[in-house]
Amino acid sequence: MGTVVGVDLGGTNVLAAAVSSDGEATDHIKETTPTGGPDEVIELLVEMVTSIDDSPAAVGVGFPGPVSQGVVIEAPNLAGWTEPVKLAKRMAKRLKAPVTLGNDANVGTLGEARHGAGAGAVNALGCWMGTGIGGGLIIDGRLFEGQSGTAGELGHVPVEMTSPRRCGCGRWGCVEAYAGRASMRAMVDRLIAEGGSSEMVEIMEDKGKTRFTSSVWKKALKNGDEVATAIMDEAVIALGIALAGMINTLDLDTLIFGGGLAEKLGQDHVDRIEEVTLPRLMAPDVKRRWVVASLGDDSGVVGAAELARAAEQAV
Ligand SMILES: [Zn+2]
């Protein structure tokens, strides 16, 4: 097989690279994500791919939103995308190469489960902790997307029966409403307004940030910030409960944690989540790996390329 190119399209940046069959990414290119809608984005992606190889064997694209069978269903993080877009087909026509499209959390999970911290996983779940909580599911060594592409949506697993909290997706009681950074920020503001003690805003300003980034959380937790600690404790419990449900359903062997918060807070944070999960498991003594993602910014391009390779091999 010739060059397989992986593309990781994010809300802010696009990363593309050539990826070998053993998951090594080379010839990286990084560009700012265009804000003028699908035509502009497709133009840039085609340009980036052809500058890596003008005749690629296959191309995989990770997209920040729901996708199904090569079509972008919705693009909540991209400006100017108002209706479904046949992204794979349009890129394939321009590139004269097969193009496979996957959701970003799904391809990140595939990358980590094949070539990163979860290498060797058979049944794995990826948990991506950022503004929201992304999830991806690997079953029998392959990405499992379900009939609508929403399999493995860990962030929207409900975790509460009574007085649940509203999630960014509009539903109630999802784990993301407790553990996603956007929801956690809203909770910090609420607790401070209610008189809670917190220096998170000061920490944010000291760091020259305008948002509660993962590093702001890390500092606040390290300082023993009262509000930050209370909210993170709740997030850990919500995640642990949701994961227990997934593990009891699927008997997973590997749990992979990626995204800003996982990378900043590291293995200790993952261990805390595991502690919440264990007493809730049908088979708590079975060996399972709980790991922090290790490919960094490459998990998306490596996973996207892996998805493209798998699609070609299935033909
Ligand atoms: Zn939700």
Coordinates of C-alpha atoms and ligand atoms in Angstrom, one line a residue:
M1 CA 0.0 0.0 0.0
G2 CA 1.2 3.5 -0.8
T3 CA 1.1 6.5 1.6
V4 CA -1.9 6.6 4.0
V5 CA -2.6 10.1 5.2
G6 CA -4.4 10.8 8.5
V7 CA -6.2 14.2 9.0
D8 CA -7.3 15.4 12.4
L9 CA -9.8 18.3 11.8
G10 CA -10.4 20.2 15.0
G11 CA -12.4 23.3 15.9
T12 CA -9.2 25.4 16.0
N13 CA -6.5 23.5 14.0
V14 CA -6.1 20.9 11.4
L15 CA -3.3 18.4 11.6
A16 CA -2.3 16.1 8.8
A17 CA 0.5 13.5 8.6
A18 CA 1.6 10.4 6.7
V19 CA 1.1 7.4 8.9
S20 CA 2.9 4.0 8.5
S21 CA 1.3 0.7 9.1
D22 CA 3.0 0.5 12.5
G23 CA 1.5 3.8 13.5
E24 CA 4.4 6.2 13.0
A25 CA 3.4 9.7 11.9
T26 CA 5.7 11.7 9.7
D27 CA 5.6 14.8 7.5
H28 CA 3.2 16.7 9.8
I29 CA 1.4 19.8 8.6
K30 CA -0.6 22.0 10.9
E31 CA -3.0 24.8 9.7
T32 CA -5.7 27.0 11.3
T33 CA -9.2 25.6 10.7
P34 CA -11.0 27.9 8.1
T35 CA -14.2 29.6 9.3
G36 CA -15.9 30.0 6.0
G37 CA -17.8 26.8 5.9
P38 CA -17.4 23.3 4.2
D39 CA -16.1 24.5 0.8
E40 CA -13.1 26.3 2.4
V41 CA -12.4 23.4 4.8
I42 CA -12.5 20.8 2.0
E43 CA -10.2 23.0 -0.1
L44 CA -7.6 23.2 2.7
L45 CA -7.8 19.4 3.5
V46 CA -7.2 18.5 -0.1
E47 CA -4.3 20.9 -0.3
M48 CA -2.8 19.5 2.9
V49 CA -3.1 15.9 1.8
T50 CA -1.7 16.5 -1.6
S51 CA 1.3 18.4 -0.2
I52 CA 2.1 15.3 1.8
D53 CA 1.5 12.9 -1.2
D54 CA -0.1 14.0 -4.4
S55 CA -1.3 10.4 -5.0
P56 CA -2.2 8.9 -1.6
A57 CA -3.3 5.3 -1.3
A58 CA -6.0 6.2 1.2
V59 CA -7.0 9.1 3.5
G60 CA -8.7 9.0 6.9
V61 CA -10.3 12.1 8.4
G62 CA -11.3 12.6 12.1
F63 CA -14.1 15.1 12.4
P64 CA -15.2 17.1 15.6
G65 CA -18.9 16.1 15.5
P66 CA -21.3 13.3 14.6
V67 CA -20.6 11.5 11.3
S68 CA -22.2 8.5 9.6
Q69 CA -21.0 6.6 6.5
G70 CA -18.8 9.4 5.1
V71 CA -21.3 12.2 5.8
V72 CA -21.0 14.9 8.4
I73 CA -24.3 15.1 10.2
E74 CA -23.6 18.1 12.3
A75 CA -20.7 20.4 13.0
P76 CA -21.3 22.1 16.3
N77 CA -17.7 23.3 16.6
L78 CA -17.2 24.7 13.0
A79 CA -18.5 28.0 11.6
G80 CA -20.7 27.9 8.5
W81 CA -21.7 24.2 8.5
T82 CA -25.5 24.4 8.4
E83 CA -26.5 21.1 6.8
P84 CA -25.1 17.6 6.3
V85 CA -22.0 17.4 4.1
K86 CA -20.8 14.4 2.1
L87 CA -17.2 15.1 3.2
A88 CA -15.7 11.7 2.3
K89 CA -17.2 11.6 -1.2
R90 CA -16.3 15.2 -2.0
M91 CA -12.7 14.8 -0.9
A92 CA -12.4 11.4 -2.6
K93 CA -13.4 12.9 -5.9
R94 CA -10.8 15.6 -5.6
L95 CA -8.0 13.3 -4.4
K96 CA -8.9 10.3 -6.6
A97 CA -8.3 8.2 -3.5
P98 CA -10.6 6.5 -1.0
V99 CA -11.5 8.7 2.0
T100 CA -12.8 7.4 5.3
L101 CA -14.5 9.6 7.8
G102 CA -14.7 9.1 11.6
N103 CA -15.7 11.1 14.6
D104 CA -12.7 12.6 16.4
A105 CA -13.1 10.7 19.7
N106 CA -13.6 7.5 17.8
V107 CA -10.5 7.8 15.7
G108 CA -8.5 9.0 18.7
T109 CA -9.5 5.9 20.6
L110 CA -8.6 3.7 17.6
G111 CA -5.2 5.3 17.4
E112 CA -4.5 4.8 21.1
A113 CA -5.9 1.3 21.1
R114 CA -3.7 0.2 18.2
H115 CA -0.5 2.1 18.6
G116 CA -0.6 4.1 21.8
A117 CA -1.2 3.5 25.5
G118 CA -3.8 0.9 24.8
A119 CA -1.8 -1.1 22.2
G120 CA -3.0 -4.7 22.1
A121 CA -6.4 -3.9 23.4
V122 CA -9.3 -6.2 22.3
N123 CA -12.3 -4.4 23.9
A124 CA -11.5 -0.9 24.8
L125 CA -13.2 2.4 25.7
G126 CA -11.6 5.8 25.1
C127 CA -12.6 8.7 27.4
W128 CA -11.7 12.1 26.1
M129 CA -11.8 14.8 28.7
G130 CA -12.1 18.3 27.3
T131 CA -14.9 20.9 27.0
G132 CA -17.2 17.9 26.7
I133 CA -16.6 14.2 27.4
G134 CA -15.9 12.3 24.2
G135 CA -16.0 8.5 23.9
G136 CA -15.0 5.8 21.5
L137 CA -15.5 2.1 21.6
I138 CA -13.3 -0.7 20.2
I139 CA -14.9 -4.2 20.1
D140 CA -12.9 -7.2 18.9
G141 CA -10.0 -4.9 18.0
R142 CA -12.1 -2.8 15.6
L143 CA -13.9 0.5 16.0
F144 CA -17.5 -0.1 16.8
E145 CA -19.8 2.8 15.7
G146 CA -23.2 1.2 16.0
Q147 CA -26.1 1.8 13.5
S148 CA -26.1 5.6 13.7
G149 CA -22.4 6.3 14.6
T150 CA -23.2 7.2 18.2
A151 CA -21.9 4.0 19.9
G152 CA -19.4 4.7 22.7
E153 CA -20.8 8.2 23.5
L154 CA -19.7 8.0 27.1
G155 CA -20.4 11.7 27.6
H156 CA -24.1 11.2 27.2
V157 CA -24.5 8.2 29.4
P158 CA -27.0 9.2 32.1
V159 CA -25.7 9.0 35.6
E160 CA -28.5 10.4 37.7
M161 CA -32.2 9.5 38.4
T162 CA -33.3 12.4 40.6
S163 CA -32.9 16.1 40.1
P164 CA -30.5 15.7 37.2
R165 CA -28.4 18.4 35.7
R166 CA -28.9 19.7 32.2
C167 CA -26.3 18.7 29.6
G168 CA -25.0 20.7 26.7
C169 CA -26.8 18.3 24.4
G170 CA -30.1 19.4 25.9
R171 CA -30.8 16.1 27.7
W172 CA -30.7 15.6 31.5
G173 CA -28.2 13.9 33.8
C174 CA -25.5 13.0 31.3
V175 CA -22.0 12.4 32.7
E176 CA -20.8 15.4 30.6
A177 CA -23.1 17.7 32.7
Y178 CA -20.8 16.7 35.7
A179 CA -17.4 16.0 34.1
G180 CA -17.2 18.2 31.0
R181 CA -15.1 21.3 31.4
A182 CA -17.8 23.6 30.2
S183 CA -20.3 22.3 32.7
M184 CA -17.7 22.3 35.5
R185 CA -17.0 26.0 34.7
A186 CA -20.7 26.8 35.1
M187 CA -20.7 24.9 38.5
V188 CA -17.7 26.9 39.7
D189 CA -19.4 30.2 38.9
R190 CA -22.5 29.0 40.7
L191 CA -20.7 27.8 43.8
I192 CA -18.7 31.1 44.0
A193 CA -22.0 33.1 43.6
E194 CA -23.3 31.1 46.5
G195 CA -20.4 32.1 48.6
G196 CA -18.0 29.2 48.0
S197 CA -14.3 29.8 48.5
S198 CA -12.2 29.7 45.3
E199 CA -9.2 31.3 43.7
M200 CA -9.8 29.7 40.2
V201 CA -10.5 33.1 38.6
E202 CA -7.3 34.5 40.0
I203 CA -5.3 31.4 38.9
M204 CA -6.8 31.8 35.4
E205 CA -5.9 35.5 35.2
D206 CA -2.3 34.8 36.5
K207 CA -1.9 32.3 33.7
G208 CA -3.1 34.8 31.2
K209 CA -6.0 32.6 30.2
T210 CA -9.6 33.5 29.5
R211 CA -11.0 30.0 30.2
F212 CA -10.6 27.4 33.0
T213 CA -8.1 25.4 31.0
S214 CA -6.8 22.0 32.2
S215 CA -3.7 23.7 33.7
V216 CA -6.0 26.1 35.7
W217 CA -7.7 23.0 37.1
K218 CA -4.5 21.4 37.9
K219 CA -3.2 24.4 39.9
A220 CA -6.4 24.9 41.7
L221 CA -6.6 21.2 42.8
K222 CA -3.0 21.3 43.8
N223 CA -3.7 24.4 46.0
G224 CA -6.6 22.5 47.6
D225 CA -9.1 25.1 46.2
E226 CA -12.4 24.3 48.0
V227 CA -14.8 24.8 45.0
A228 CA -12.5 23.1 42.5
T229 CA -12.0 20.1 44.7
A230 CA -15.7 19.7 45.3
I231 CA -16.6 19.9 41.6
M232 CA -13.7 17.5 40.6
D233 CA -14.8 15.0 43.2
E234 CA -18.3 15.0 41.7
A235 CA -16.9 14.7 38.2
V236 CA -14.8 11.7 39.2
I237 CA -17.8 10.0 40.8
A238 CA -20.0 10.7 37.7
L239 CA -17.3 9.2 35.4
G240 CA -16.7 6.2 37.6
I241 CA -20.4 5.3 37.6
A242 CA -20.8 5.7 33.9
L243 CA -17.7 3.6 33.3
A244 CA -19.0 0.9 35.6
G245 CA -22.1 0.7 33.4
M246 CA -20.0 0.4 30.3
I247 CA -17.7 -2.2 31.7
N248 CA -20.5 -4.3 33.1
T249 CA -22.2 -4.2 29.7
L250 CA -19.1 -4.9 27.6
D251 CA -16.5 -6.5 29.9
L252 CA -13.8 -4.2 28.6
D253 CA -10.1 -5.0 29.0
T254 CA -8.7 -1.5 28.4
L255 CA -9.8 2.0 29.5
I256 CA -7.9 4.9 27.8
F257 CA -8.1 8.4 29.1
G258 CA -7.1 11.3 26.8
G259 CA -7.7 15.0 26.3
G260 CA -6.5 18.1 28.2
L261 CA -7.6 17.1 31.7
A262 CA -6.4 13.5 31.5
E263 CA -3.0 14.6 30.2
K264 CA -2.6 17.4 32.8
L265 CA -3.9 15.4 35.8
G266 CA -2.3 12.1 34.7
Q267 CA -2.4 8.6 36.1
D268 CA -3.4 9.7 39.6
H269 CA -6.6 11.1 38.2
V270 CA -7.3 7.9 36.3
D271 CA -6.6 5.9 39.4
R272 CA -9.2 7.9 41.3
I273 CA -11.8 7.2 38.6
E274 CA -10.9 3.5 38.7
E275 CA -11.4 3.5 42.5
V276 CA -15.0 4.7 42.1
T277 CA -15.7 2.1 39.4
L278 CA -14.2 -1.0 41.0
P279 CA -16.8 -1.7 43.8
R280 CA -19.5 -1.4 41.1
L281 CA -18.1 -4.1 38.8
M282 CA -19.5 -7.6 38.3
A283 CA -15.9 -8.8 37.8
P284 CA -13.7 -6.4 39.8
D285 CA -10.7 -8.8 40.0
V286 CA -10.3 -9.3 36.2
K287 CA -7.2 -7.7 34.9
R288 CA -8.0 -4.4 33.2
R289 CA -5.7 -1.7 32.0
W290 CA -6.5 2.0 33.0
V291 CA -4.1 4.2 31.0
V292 CA -3.5 7.8 30.0
A293 CA -3.3 8.3 26.2
S294 CA 0.3 8.4 25.0
L295 CA 0.3 9.6 21.4
G296 CA -0.4 13.3 22.3
D297 CA -1.4 15.4 19.3
D298 CA -0.8 12.4 17.0
S299 CA -3.7 10.2 18.3
G300 CA -6.1 11.7 15.8
V301 CA -4.0 11.4 12.7
V302 CA -2.8 7.9 13.6
G303 CA -6.4 6.8 14.3
A304 CA -7.8 8.4 11.2
A305 CA -5.1 6.7 9.1
E306 CA -5.8 3.4 10.8
L307 CA -9.5 3.8 10.0
A308 CA -8.6 4.4 6.3
R309 CA -6.4 1.3 6.3
A310 CA -9.1 -0.9 7.9
A311 CA -11.7 0.3 5.3
E312 CA -9.3 -0.6 2.5
Q313 CA -8.6 -4.0 3.9
A314 CA -12.3 -4.7 4.3
V315 CA -13.0 -4.1 0.6
Ligands
ZN1 ZN -25.7 15.0 27.0

